[in-house]
Amino acid sequence: MHYLKTIFTGSLLAASTMAFAQLNISGKVLSKKSGESIPGATVSIDHTFIATQSKSDGSFEVKNLKPGAYVLHVSFIGYGTFSDSILLNENKTMNVELEESAVMMDEVIVSSTRADQKSAMTYTTISKEQIAEQNLGQDLPYLLNQQPSVVTTSDAGAGVGYTGIRIRGIDATRVNVTINGIPVNDAESQGTYWVDLPDIASSIDNIQLQRGVGTSTNGAGAFGGSLNIQTTKLNPEGYAEWNSSYGSLNTMKNTVNVGSGLIADKFAVDARLSKISSEGFIDRAKSDLRSYYLSAGYYGKKNIIKFITFTGYEETYQAWYGIPQSRLKGDEPGMNDYIMNNYLDAEEASNLLNSGSRTYNPYSYSNQVDHYVQSYYQLHFSHEFNRNWNSNVALHYTKGKGYYEEFKKGQSFSDYGLPDVFIGSDTISGGNLVRRRWLDNDFYGTTFSLQYNSLKKLSAVLGGAWNNYTGLHYGEIIWAQYAVNSDIHQHYYNDTANKSDFNIFLKANYAVTKKLNVFADLQYRMVNYSFLGFDDSLRNIEQSAALSFLNPKAGINYELSANTSVYASYSVGNKEPGRDDYTQSTPSSRPKHETLNDLEIGYRHSGKKAMWALNAYYMDYRNQLVLTGEINDVGAYNRTNVARSYREGIEAEFGLKILKSLSWNANITLSKNKIKNFKEFIDNYDSTAQSVIIYKESDIAFSPSVIAGSTITFEPVKNLKFSFISKYVGKQYLDNTSNEERRLDAFFVNDLRINYSVKTKFIPEIGFTLAVNNLFGEQYESNGYTWGYIAGGKHTVENFYFPQAGTNYLAGLTLKF
């Protein structure tokens, strides 16, 4: 009632005041206990885009407000949040006193690897509330689809199962992912498999997405982007939540979340159970996903001890192959050529010719599945020495084990180390079989940070990590057309790999003046990798590689006003080759590591009714690894270093409160992504050598020159929200030749989401969500690949695509207790 009276009174006052009056709120943020100023506190005003930070002396200023009623929020790590309604009819000066928290807060766990408003970096922070609004079972990349420069894709076509994300056209193996500061990227391939983290979104408090090299972090090289995820934070009050959703393609999600709240003012437990299933848009592309999350923490005034574990179980029917272009276009002569060129048998040909043009899956074996279980264990210890110093140490262990099973026809027994089979006078040298390829891996290590904040001029972090990975790769035959002399679990190959990764970084931010901040960030990273690979005599032997990188970063941030700033930064990133680059090459043909020089220049403004941000970037690569089609000395189509390539672009974001009930948020990225002097190698079966075509400058594959997103939100009444969501992705090329015959067409997809919540006497909150995805039934493909060859004097090119679902819906119900 107090807020309602204030707002009502303020509205009357505003009506009798000059419409163009511009008023300010200013003051200082202080510690209630010591009276000392608190720099870096976040100051925001409800229902506006205003969010600023207190300066080095604790002062803050919010300008250009019209007369009326406002709700002011002030917060800082280690302190309680200040919130008060303000009736503004003249300039107001006030001191805000923050009370120290009775317990240490979780934010310290991730702060060492994050950017903030004073960082000269481009980033977006996605809150728990933003995630919850759209969390109906799709994988995390789909929940990030509206972020700037982001493009997502799904093998199964509907966002459940194997999904991927690209940032500025940069693939997942170059995007660093951490959860609570712990590395998540696979140590060998360096990709992140979101299918192994089903419904992790239900246990996330916030995500920071950094574009470009970003700040120093742990794990795989942040080579163009990073995702820094923080899981469930302390909730002082106990809670229980049940969430269920159902929709098209028999997609279903059931989640239960519970939390104890603070027990004896010191302890808290949070837990989640989830199950997600979907039949997928592509034929037989079903998913069965299960997971749990559990955290138990001790929260003292100066210490946090927190144990976190979460496990993902996934079984997905394989939809990795894509759809041939002839099938997608309904080109029957082209399909017959494809059948002949690829030696399809009658059953396979029938499957191709008679399946749906957008849903064809070449795999018809009933158990052509990927089956994997991955469990994560984290133990965090945070300690505050005093107001200026705190430290974090974490231990972690990740266990993964699983296989993919596949039916293989016409296999030679000798390729599997098996003897011929003799039936009477006949010698059988091969046949059909079913095999499983296993990965059994262990990943463990520690992360650490020591943070200093003078609360005046200087803040600094010394941090780093040591991690070790052991991966056992092996294969088994579980069925063969002909009985062979072998054990049931006999391995037809074994390959053990070991990789250690150490990094240490020192980053510092210094307030030269109240308006000017400078920062420096220096990281040293050392990688040692041992693996089974080929030597120069093409013998398969144990090998090793050792690399060390120095990754410097520096920048400035200048506040033009309390709500407006400009920044510039220059960063260097380095990244080692991936598993296949090593194992499928010799020391002579082994590629070099990649180097990225990243320049970012930006402008940020947040006001009462509008916010906007501009960021220009130039990413200059040395020795970027790309596919060229070249066959190396062991007969593999490995990636090859290209000497020079670059990405340059402009990212623009804006938010506008058109009316009290109507707002619009949008972003657009315009970019140019090029390789200089690219060589394309084509298999020429008419000769003994590959044909070569040289391109003076060509487009980098999967790098659209335009990416845009828009969300229009209408809230006609309290707790009812309509969101009209649009995404445009420009044309992309399937390879690095800029060939119009090998491309993904541009697509424009629109979604509608409705969120409504109501409070009742018996259930504190009931929430309803309806999402209609691809509202207008756009037929589009979000991913693909291509290959070709020359035979009989003809250049044959085969393109494969991953179509996405047409109009589909998901409906959800949430009960909060």
XYZ file of C-alpha atoms in Angstrom, residues 35 45 54 181 256 275 292 321 326 351 358 368 370 420 472 476 491 566 602 650 666 693 755 767 812:
25
model
C 30.543 4.865 7.351
C 15.599 2.407 -10.909
C 28.985 4.409 -7.681
C 34.361 -20.836 -12.840
C 10.989 -30.404 -9.463
C 13.206 -35.415 -17.251
C 19.655 -33.864 -11.281
C 24.094 -36.971 -41.114
C 18.313 -33.544 -53.711
C 14.113 -44.763 -47.330
C 12.541 -32.164 -44.604
C 21.347 -46.103 -33.764
C 24.197 -41.915 -28.707
C 38.236 -64.524 -41.754
C 40.034 -43.729 -23.020
C 33.511 -52.982 -29.421
C 38.319 -53.921 -28.151
C 32.791 4.790 -24.024
C 32.140 0.667 -27.811
C 29.348 -3.505 -35.699
C 16.459 -5.341 -30.450
C 41.487 -23.355 -56.787
C 3.480 -15.595 -19.782
C 2.495 -19.628 -13.780
C 4.069 -24.965 -19.523
